[in-house]
């Protein structure tokens, strides 16, 4: 998860859910514990009251048995069962045995409860389904020992300690509440998600705007600003946006000034250079043979200077964006054939050649002179560095609505760390700036700006087997 927006959203949302869940769980757990304590107290009071009633019933039953016999005892037990809803048995202790006195049938659970009292001499309880068997020792008014057993509904929660315990874990308490609180939980999770989404958007949105503006600035759009997108924010992110705008404005002023200076100087050099060429032509008419050699040298250098000024003007025009006024349909296949033919004638002086390996029929919309200059500059650069008796290969194919143009030489290639710098103005791989190692470093820069002005891209890489491979991508006119 690399997005700052989703990181903020997820972590805030999970934090809220965890905090509220723990709070609700703690409340439910403590509330359940209090309720359990109250229930246990009610059970103890209920059992205590029932125990006192059974003690009194046992004493009355024993008294009737001792004074009036089994018949009176049976009638008394029947009346008591009718009134209380309890089934009662009265046992008399005879050594290690017990015998029921009322004449009723005695279930195994009843006898078992009586025998357990005989062993423990204390109250015993045996749950069985929804019923509870309670056996208690009792002493009659004459001091005889009896055991009374009652069977009734388990109104007090069964055996002591049975049922939910106060020490149950917090997660168990929360889990037990889920079936009844699921709709409320969904409402809470949805509400928390909306709040966290708004909070994450508030923090991540200016960062996203800054990132987009930075990418546009890196691509050369110096007019980009983020201040209007910040709204009325007054936090650190808004300050960062204003700092970015000041930086972009300063860069724009510097770059515009540099481009204007470059264009003005190049333009102003054209006039004295033209006058110097006229003077050279006049001087050649009256010069002797010895002087002609020096005049020819001056003429060649002025031609190179004129070419450099032309490149500088072209670069300034491309960087200013002044290229849309002369756009026409361009047949790329024909343009490549023309450039290859002219370049092959020039390459013969370097003992190499230029060949087209593939050339699809393709058309685009653009400035034909700029496109010609871009392709020529790359091809001439390849001619300059390819080895003797080799050929510069040009290939043009249609691919995914684009024209893919490849120009490859068979020279020494370029160090990997220099590939990204090749299209920077005045950059040269070789440290020396002599004529033997190439031009002044404007040809590839002009090519890159011309291709980008047409919505395309250009890249350079070292070809397998040696040499430099330059690729153009231009959108086609469908």
Coordinates of C-alpha atoms in Angstrom, one line a residue:
X1 CA 0.0 0.0 0.0
X2 CA 2.0 3.0 -1.3
X3 CA -0.8 5.6 -1.4
X4 CA -0.7 8.1 1.4
X5 CA -4.5 8.6 1.1
X6 CA -5.2 4.9 1.7
X7 CA -2.7 4.7 4.5
X8 CA -4.4 7.6 6.4
X9 CA -7.8 6.2 5.6
X10 CA -7.1 2.6 6.8
X11 CA -5.2 3.5 9.9
X12 CA -7.6 6.2 11.1
X13 CA -10.6 3.9 10.4
X14 CA -9.0 0.9 12.1
X15 CA -8.0 3.1 15.1
X16 CA -11.6 4.3 15.5
X17 CA -13.0 0.9 15.2
X18 CA -10.6 -0.6 17.7
X19 CA -11.1 2.2 20.2
X20 CA -14.9 2.1 20.1
X21 CA -15.0 -1.7 20.1
X22 CA -12.8 -1.8 23.2
X23 CA -14.9 0.9 24.9
X24 CA -18.2 -0.9 24.1
X25 CA -16.7 -4.3 25.1
X26 CA -15.4 -2.9 28.4
X27 CA -18.8 -1.4 29.1
X28 CA -20.6 -4.6 28.2
X29 CA -18.2 -6.7 30.3
X30 CA -18.5 -4.5 33.4
X31 CA -22.3 -4.2 32.9
X32 CA -22.6 -8.0 32.5
X33 CA -20.4 -8.6 35.6
X34 CA -22.7 -6.3 37.7
X35 CA -25.8 -8.1 36.4
X36 CA -24.3 -11.5 37.2
X37 CA -23.4 -10.4 40.7
X38 CA -27.0 -9.2 41.2
X39 CA -28.3 -12.5 39.8
X40 CA -26.0 -14.5 42.0
X41 CA -27.2 -12.5 45.0
X42 CA -30.8 -13.1 44.1
X43 CA -30.1 -16.8 43.7
X44 CA -28.5 -17.0 47.1
X45 CA -31.4 -15.1 48.7
X46 CA -33.9 -17.4 46.9
X47 CA -32.0 -20.5 47.9
X48 CA -31.8 -19.3 51.5
X49 CA -35.6 -18.7 51.6
X50 CA -36.3 -22.0 50.0
X51 CA -34.0 -23.7 52.4
X52 CA -35.7 -22.2 55.4
X53 CA -39.1 -23.2 54.1
X54 CA -37.9 -26.8 53.5
X55 CA -36.5 -27.0 57.0
X56 CA -39.8 -25.9 58.5
X57 CA -41.7 -28.4 56.2
X58 CA -39.4 -31.2 57.2
X59 CA -40.0 -30.5 60.9
X60 CA -43.8 -30.4 60.5
X61 CA -43.7 -33.6 58.4
X62 CA -41.6 -35.4 61.0
X63 CA -43.9 -34.2 63.8
X64 CA -47.0 -35.6 62.0
X65 CA -45.2 -38.9 61.2
X66 CA -44.1 -39.3 64.9
X67 CA -47.5 -38.4 66.3
X68 CA -50.1 -39.5 63.7
X69 CA -48.3 -42.0 61.4
X70 CA -47.8 -42.4 57.7
X71 CA -51.3 -41.6 56.6
X72 CA -51.2 -38.1 58.1
X73 CA -47.7 -37.6 56.7
X74 CA -48.8 -38.6 53.2
X75 CA -51.8 -36.2 53.3
X76 CA -49.5 -33.4 54.5
X77 CA -47.0 -33.9 51.7
X78 CA -49.7 -34.1 49.1
X79 CA -51.3 -30.8 50.3
X80 CA -47.8 -29.2 50.4
X81 CA -47.0 -30.4 46.8
X82 CA -50.3 -29.0 45.6
X83 CA -49.7 -25.6 47.1
X84 CA -45.9 -25.2 46.3
X85 CA -45.6 -27.2 43.1
X86 CA -42.7 -29.1 44.6
X87 CA -42.5 -32.9 44.8
X88 CA -41.4 -33.8 48.3
X89 CA -40.0 -37.0 49.9
X90 CA -39.2 -37.5 53.6
X91 CA -36.5 -40.0 54.5
X92 CA -35.6 -41.4 57.9
X93 CA -32.0 -42.2 58.6
X94 CA -31.4 -45.8 59.7
X95 CA -27.6 -46.1 60.2
X96 CA -26.1 -46.1 56.7
X97 CA -29.4 -46.5 55.0
X98 CA -32.4 -44.2 54.4
X99 CA -36.1 -45.2 54.0
X100 CA -38.9 -43.1 52.5
X101 CA -41.8 -42.5 54.9
X102 CA -44.7 -41.2 52.8
X103 CA -45.1 -44.3 50.7
X104 CA -44.4 -42.6 47.3
X105 CA -42.3 -44.1 44.6
X106 CA -38.7 -43.0 44.9
X107 CA -36.8 -42.1 41.7
X108 CA -33.1 -43.0 41.5
X109 CA -32.0 -39.3 41.5
X110 CA -34.1 -38.7 44.7
X111 CA -32.4 -41.6 46.5
X112 CA -29.0 -40.6 45.2
X113 CA -29.5 -37.1 46.6
X114 CA -30.6 -38.4 50.0
X115 CA -27.5 -40.7 50.2
X116 CA -25.2 -37.8 49.3
X117 CA -26.6 -35.9 52.3
X118 CA -26.1 -38.9 54.5
X119 CA -22.4 -38.9 53.4
X120 CA -21.7 -35.2 53.5
X121 CA -24.2 -34.2 56.3
X122 CA -24.8 -31.0 54.3
X123 CA -27.2 -29.7 51.6
X124 CA -26.8 -31.4 48.2
X125 CA -28.2 -30.4 44.8
X126 CA -28.5 -32.5 41.7
X127 CA -29.7 -30.8 38.4
X128 CA -31.5 -33.0 35.9
X129 CA -32.9 -31.3 32.8
X130 CA -35.0 -28.4 33.7
X131 CA -35.4 -29.7 37.3
X132 CA -33.3 -29.4 40.4
X133 CA -33.3 -32.1 43.2
X134 CA -32.4 -30.5 46.6
X135 CA -31.8 -32.7 49.6
X136 CA -31.4 -31.2 53.1
X137 CA -30.8 -32.8 56.6
X138 CA -33.5 -31.9 59.2
X139 CA -34.0 -32.6 62.9
X140 CA -37.5 -33.1 64.4
X141 CA -38.7 -31.6 67.6
X142 CA -37.9 -35.0 69.3
X143 CA -34.3 -34.8 68.0
X144 CA -34.7 -37.5 65.4
X145 CA -32.6 -37.1 62.1
X146 CA -34.5 -36.9 58.8
X147 CA -33.7 -36.0 55.1
X148 CA -36.2 -34.0 53.0
X149 CA -35.8 -34.0 49.2
X150 CA -37.6 -31.6 46.9
X151 CA -37.9 -31.7 43.1
X152 CA -38.9 -28.5 41.3
X153 CA -38.2 -26.2 38.4
X154 CA -34.7 -24.7 38.4
X155 CA -35.7 -21.1 39.0
X156 CA -32.3 -20.0 40.4
X157 CA -29.9 -21.1 37.7
X158 CA -29.0 -24.6 38.7
X159 CA -25.8 -25.5 40.5
X160 CA -23.7 -22.8 42.1
X161 CA -21.2 -21.5 39.5
X162 CA -23.2 -22.7 36.5
X163 CA -23.9 -20.3 33.6
X164 CA -22.0 -17.2 32.6
X165 CA -19.1 -16.3 34.8
X166 CA -17.8 -12.9 35.7
X167 CA -14.3 -13.9 34.7
X168 CA -15.3 -14.6 31.0
X169 CA -12.9 -12.9 28.6
X170 CA -13.7 -9.5 27.0
X171 CA -13.7 -10.9 23.5
X172 CA -16.2 -13.6 24.5
X173 CA -18.5 -10.9 25.9
X174 CA -18.2 -8.9 22.7
X175 CA -18.8 -12.0 20.5
X176 CA -21.9 -12.9 22.5
X177 CA -23.4 -9.5 21.8
X178 CA -22.7 -9.5 18.0
X179 CA -26.0 -11.2 16.9
X180 CA -28.0 -8.5 18.6
X181 CA -25.7 -5.5 17.8
X182 CA -24.8 -6.3 14.1
X183 CA -27.0 -3.6 12.5
X184 CA -25.7 -1.0 15.0
X185 CA -22.1 -2.1 14.2
X186 CA -22.7 -1.7 10.5
X187 CA -24.0 1.8 11.0
X188 CA -21.0 2.7 13.2
X189 CA -18.4 1.2 10.7
X190 CA -20.0 3.1 7.8
X191 CA -20.1 6.3 9.7
X192 CA -16.5 5.9 10.9
X193 CA -15.5 5.1 7.3
X194 CA -17.1 8.3 5.9
X195 CA -15.4 10.4 8.6
X196 CA -12.0 8.8 8.0
X197 CA -12.4 9.1 4.2
X198 CA -13.0 12.8 4.5
X199 CA -10.0 13.2 6.9
X200 CA -7.7 11.2 4.6
X201 CA -8.8 13.2 1.6
X202 CA -8.2 16.4 3.4
X203 CA -4.6 15.4 4.1
X204 CA -3.7 13.6 0.9
X205 CA -5.4 15.9 -1.6
X206 CA -2.8 18.7 -1.5
X207 CA 0.0 16.2 -1.6
X208 CA -1.5 14.7 -4.8
X209 CA -1.8 18.2 -6.3
X210 CA 1.8 18.9 -5.5
X211 CA 2.9 15.7 -7.1
X212 CA 1.0 16.4 -10.3
X213 CA 2.4 19.9 -10.4
X214 CA 6.0 18.6 -9.8
X215 CA 5.6 16.2 -12.7
X216 CA 4.4 19.0 -15.0
X217 CA 7.2 21.2 -13.9
X218 CA 9.8 18.4 -14.6
X219 CA 8.3 18.0 -18.1
X220 CA 8.9 21.7 -18.8
X221 CA 5.5 23.3 -18.0
X222 CA 6.8 26.3 -16.0
X223 CA 3.4 27.9 -15.8
X224 CA 2.0 25.3 -13.4
X225 CA 0.8 26.5 -10.0
X226 CA -0.9 24.8 -7.0
X227 CA -2.0 27.8 -4.9
X228 CA -5.6 27.9 -6.4
X229 CA -6.1 24.2 -5.6
X230 CA -5.2 24.7 -1.9
X231 CA -8.4 26.7 -1.2
X232 CA -8.5 28.4 2.2
X233 CA -6.1 26.1 3.9
X234 CA -3.7 27.7 6.3
X235 CA -1.6 24.7 7.4
X236 CA 1.9 23.5 6.6
X237 CA 0.7 21.8 3.4
X238 CA -0.7 25.2 2.2
X239 CA 2.7 26.8 3.0
X240 CA 4.5 24.1 1.0
X241 CA 2.2 24.8 -1.9
X242 CA 2.9 28.6 -1.8
X243 CA 6.7 27.8 -1.6
X244 CA 6.3 25.6 -4.7
X245 CA 4.6 28.4 -6.5
X246 CA 7.3 30.9 -5.7
X247 CA 9.9 28.4 -6.9
X248 CA 8.1 27.7 -10.1
X249 CA 7.6 31.5 -10.8
X250 CA 11.3 32.1 -10.2
X251 CA 12.3 29.3 -12.5
X252 CA 9.9 30.5 -15.2
X253 CA 11.4 34.0 -15.0
X254 CA 14.9 32.6 -15.3
X255 CA 14.2 30.3 -18.1
X256 CA 12.2 32.9 -20.1
X257 CA 15.1 35.3 -19.7
X258 CA 17.6 32.7 -20.7
X259 CA 15.6 31.7 -23.8
X260 CA 15.1 35.4 -24.8
X261 CA 18.8 36.1 -24.3
X262 CA 19.8 33.1 -26.4
X263 CA 17.4 34.0 -29.2
X264 CA 18.4 37.7 -29.2
X265 CA 22.1 37.0 -29.2
X266 CA 21.7 34.5 -32.0
X267 CA 19.6 36.8 -34.0
X268 CA 21.9 39.8 -33.6
X269 CA 24.9 37.7 -34.7
X270 CA 23.3 37.0 -38.0
X271 CA 23.7 40.5 -39.3
X272 CA 27.4 41.0 -38.8
X273 CA 28.0 37.5 -40.0
X274 CA 26.2 38.2 -43.2
X275 CA 28.2 41.4 -43.7
X276 CA 31.4 39.5 -43.1
X277 CA 30.5 36.9 -45.8
X278 CA 29.9 39.7 -48.3
X279 CA 33.2 41.2 -47.4
X280 CA 34.9 37.8 -47.9
X281 CA 33.4 37.4 -51.3
X282 CA 34.7 40.9 -52.4
X283 CA 38.1 40.1 -50.9
X284 CA 38.3 36.9 -52.9
X285 CA 37.9 38.8 -56.1
X286 CA 41.2 40.8 -55.6
X287 CA 43.2 38.4 -53.5
X288 CA 46.3 36.5 -54.7
X289 CA 46.7 32.8 -54.4
X290 CA 48.4 32.9 -51.1
X291 CA 45.7 35.0 -49.6
X292 CA 42.9 32.8 -51.1
X293 CA 44.0 30.0 -48.7
X294 CA 43.3 32.1 -45.6
X295 CA 40.1 33.5 -47.0
X296 CA 38.7 30.0 -47.7
X297 CA 39.6 29.1 -44.1
X298 CA 37.7 32.1 -42.8
X299 CA 34.8 31.3 -45.1
X300 CA 34.5 27.7 -43.8
X301 CA 34.6 28.9 -40.2
X302 CA 32.0 31.5 -40.8
X303 CA 29.8 28.8 -42.4
X304 CA 30.1 26.7 -39.2
X305 CA 29.3 29.8 -37.1
X306 CA 26.3 30.4 -39.3
X307 CA 25.2 26.8 -38.8
X308 CA 25.6 27.1 -35.0
X309 CA 23.6 30.3 -34.9
X310 CA 20.8 28.6 -36.9
X311 CA 20.8 25.7 -34.4
X312 CA 20.6 28.1 -31.5
X313 CA 17.6 30.0 -33.1
X314 CA 15.9 26.6 -33.8
X315 CA 16.4 25.6 -30.2
X316 CA 15.1 28.9 -28.9
X317 CA 12.0 28.6 -31.1
X318 CA 11.3 25.1 -30.0
X319 CA 11.6 26.0 -26.3
X320 CA 9.3 28.9 -26.7
X321 CA 6.7 26.6 -28.2
X322 CA 6.5 28.6 -31.5
X323 CA 6.0 25.5 -33.8
X324 CA 2.2 25.2 -34.3
X325 CA 1.8 27.8 -37.1
X326 CA 3.3 25.6 -39.9
X327 CA 1.8 22.2 -39.2
X328 CA 0.7 20.2 -42.2
X329 CA 0.2 16.5 -43.1
X330 CA 3.6 14.8 -43.3
X331 CA 4.4 11.6 -45.1
X332 CA 7.0 10.0 -42.7
X333 CA 8.1 7.3 -45.1
X334 CA 8.9 9.8 -47.8
X335 CA 10.6 12.1 -45.4
X336 CA 12.8 9.3 -44.1
X337 CA 13.8 8.3 -47.6
X338 CA 14.9 11.9 -48.4
X339 CA 16.9 12.2 -45.2
X340 CA 18.5 8.8 -45.8
X341 CA 19.4 9.6 -49.4
X342 CA 21.1 12.9 -48.4
X343 CA 22.8 11.4 -45.4
X344 CA 24.2 8.5 -47.4
X345 CA 25.8 10.9 -49.8
X346 CA 27.4 12.7 -46.9
X347 CA 28.4 9.5 -45.2
X348 CA 30.6 8.4 -48.1
X349 CA 33.2 11.0 -47.0
X350 CA 33.4 9.1 -43.7
X351 CA 33.8 5.7 -45.5
X352 CA 30.4 4.5 -44.2
X353 CA 26.8 4.5 -45.5
X354 CA 23.1 4.9 -44.5
X355 CA 20.5 2.2 -45.2
X356 CA 16.8 1.9 -44.6
X357 CA 16.0 -1.6 -43.2
X358 CA 12.2 -1.2 -43.0
X359 CA 9.9 1.7 -43.8
X360 CA 6.1 1.4 -43.4
X361 CA 3.7 3.9 -45.1
X362 CA 2.9 6.3 -42.3
X363 CA 1.6 9.9 -42.0
X364 CA 1.4 12.4 -39.2
X365 CA 0.5 16.1 -38.6
X366 CA 3.4 18.5 -37.9
X367 CA 6.0 20.9 -39.0
X368 CA 7.9 19.1 -41.7
X369 CA 11.1 21.2 -41.4
X370 CA 11.3 20.4 -37.6
X371 CA 10.7 16.7 -38.2
X372 CA 13.3 16.7 -40.9
X373 CA 15.8 18.5 -38.6
X374 CA 15.2 16.0 -35.8
X375 CA 15.8 13.0 -38.0
X376 CA 18.7 14.5 -39.8
X377 CA 20.5 15.5 -36.5
X378 CA 20.2 12.0 -35.2
X379 CA 21.3 10.4 -38.4
X380 CA 24.3 12.8 -38.8
X381 CA 25.3 12.1 -35.2
X382 CA 25.3 8.4 -36.0
X383 CA 27.4 8.9 -39.2
X384 CA 29.9 10.8 -37.1
X385 CA 30.5 8.0 -34.7
X386 CA 29.8 4.8 -36.6
X387 CA 32.8 2.7 -37.6
X388 CA 34.4 2.7 -41.1
X389 CA 32.8 0.3 -43.6
X390 CA 29.6 0.0 -41.5
X391 CA 26.2 1.3 -42.2
X392 CA 23.8 3.5 -40.2
X393 CA 20.5 1.6 -40.0
X394 CA 17.1 3.4 -40.2
X395 CA 13.9 1.5 -39.4
X396 CA 10.3 2.9 -39.3
X397 CA 7.4 0.8 -38.3
X398 CA 3.7 1.4 -37.3
X399 CA 2.9 0.1 -33.8
X400 CA -0.1 0.8 -31.6
X401 CA -1.1 4.0 -33.5
X402 CA 2.5 5.3 -33.4
X403 CA 5.4 5.6 -35.8
X404 CA 8.4 3.9 -34.2
X405 CA 11.6 5.2 -35.8
X406 CA 15.0 3.6 -34.9
X407 CA 18.4 4.9 -35.9
X408 CA 21.4 2.7 -35.0
X409 CA 25.1 3.2 -35.6
X410 CA 27.9 0.7 -35.1
X411 CA 30.3 2.9 -33.1
X412 CA 31.7 2.7 -29.6
X413 CA 28.3 3.5 -27.9
X414 CA 27.9 5.7 -24.8
X415 CA 28.6 5.1 -21.1
X416 CA 25.4 4.1 -19.3
X417 CA 25.6 7.1 -17.0
X418 CA 25.6 9.5 -20.0
X419 CA 22.5 8.1 -21.8
X420 CA 20.1 10.3 -19.8
X421 CA 22.2 13.4 -20.5
X422 CA 22.5 13.1 -24.3
X423 CA 19.6 15.3 -25.1
X424 CA 20.7 18.2 -22.8
X425 CA 21.9 21.3 -24.8
X426 CA 25.7 21.6 -25.1
X427 CA 26.3 18.2 -23.5
X428 CA 29.2 16.2 -24.9
X429 CA 30.3 12.7 -23.8
X430 CA 33.9 13.5 -24.7
X431 CA 35.5 16.1 -22.4
X432 CA 37.4 17.8 -25.4
X433 CA 35.3 20.1 -27.6
X434 CA 37.3 19.7 -30.7
X435 CA 35.8 19.1 -34.2
X436 CA 37.2 15.5 -34.3
X437 CA 35.0 14.3 -31.5
X438 CA 31.7 15.8 -32.7
X439 CA 29.7 19.0 -32.8
X440 CA 28.8 21.4 -30.0
X441 CA 26.1 19.3 -28.5
X442 CA 22.9 20.9 -29.9
X443 CA 21.8 18.3 -32.5
X444 CA 20.2 15.8 -30.2
X445 CA 18.8 18.5 -28.0
X446 CA 17.0 20.0 -31.0
X447 CA 15.8 16.6 -32.0
X448 CA 14.3 15.9 -28.6
X449 CA 12.5 19.2 -28.4
X450 CA 11.2 18.8 -32.0
X451 CA 9.8 15.3 -31.3
X452 CA 8.2 16.4 -28.0
X453 CA 6.6 19.4 -29.7
X454 CA 4.8 16.9 -31.9
X455 CA 3.5 14.9 -28.9
X456 CA 6.2 12.2 -29.3
X457 CA 9.1 10.9 -27.3
X458 CA 12.7 10.0 -27.9
X459 CA 15.2 7.8 -26.0
X460 CA 18.7 6.4 -26.4
X461 CA 20.2 3.1 -25.4
X462 CA 23.3 1.0 -26.2
X463 CA 22.5 -1.6 -28.8
X464 CA 23.3 -5.2 -28.4
X465 CA 26.5 -5.9 -30.3
X466 CA 27.7 -2.4 -29.9
X467 CA 26.7 1.1 -31.1
X468 CA 24.0 3.6 -30.1
X469 CA 20.3 3.1 -30.7
X470 CA 18.0 6.1 -30.8
X471 CA 14.2 5.6 -30.9
X472 CA 11.5 8.1 -31.9
X473 CA 7.8 7.6 -31.1
X474 CA 5.4 9.9 -33.0
X475 CA 1.6 9.8 -33.0
X476 CA 0.2 8.9 -36.4
X477 CA -2.5 10.7 -38.4
X478 CA -5.1 7.9 -38.7

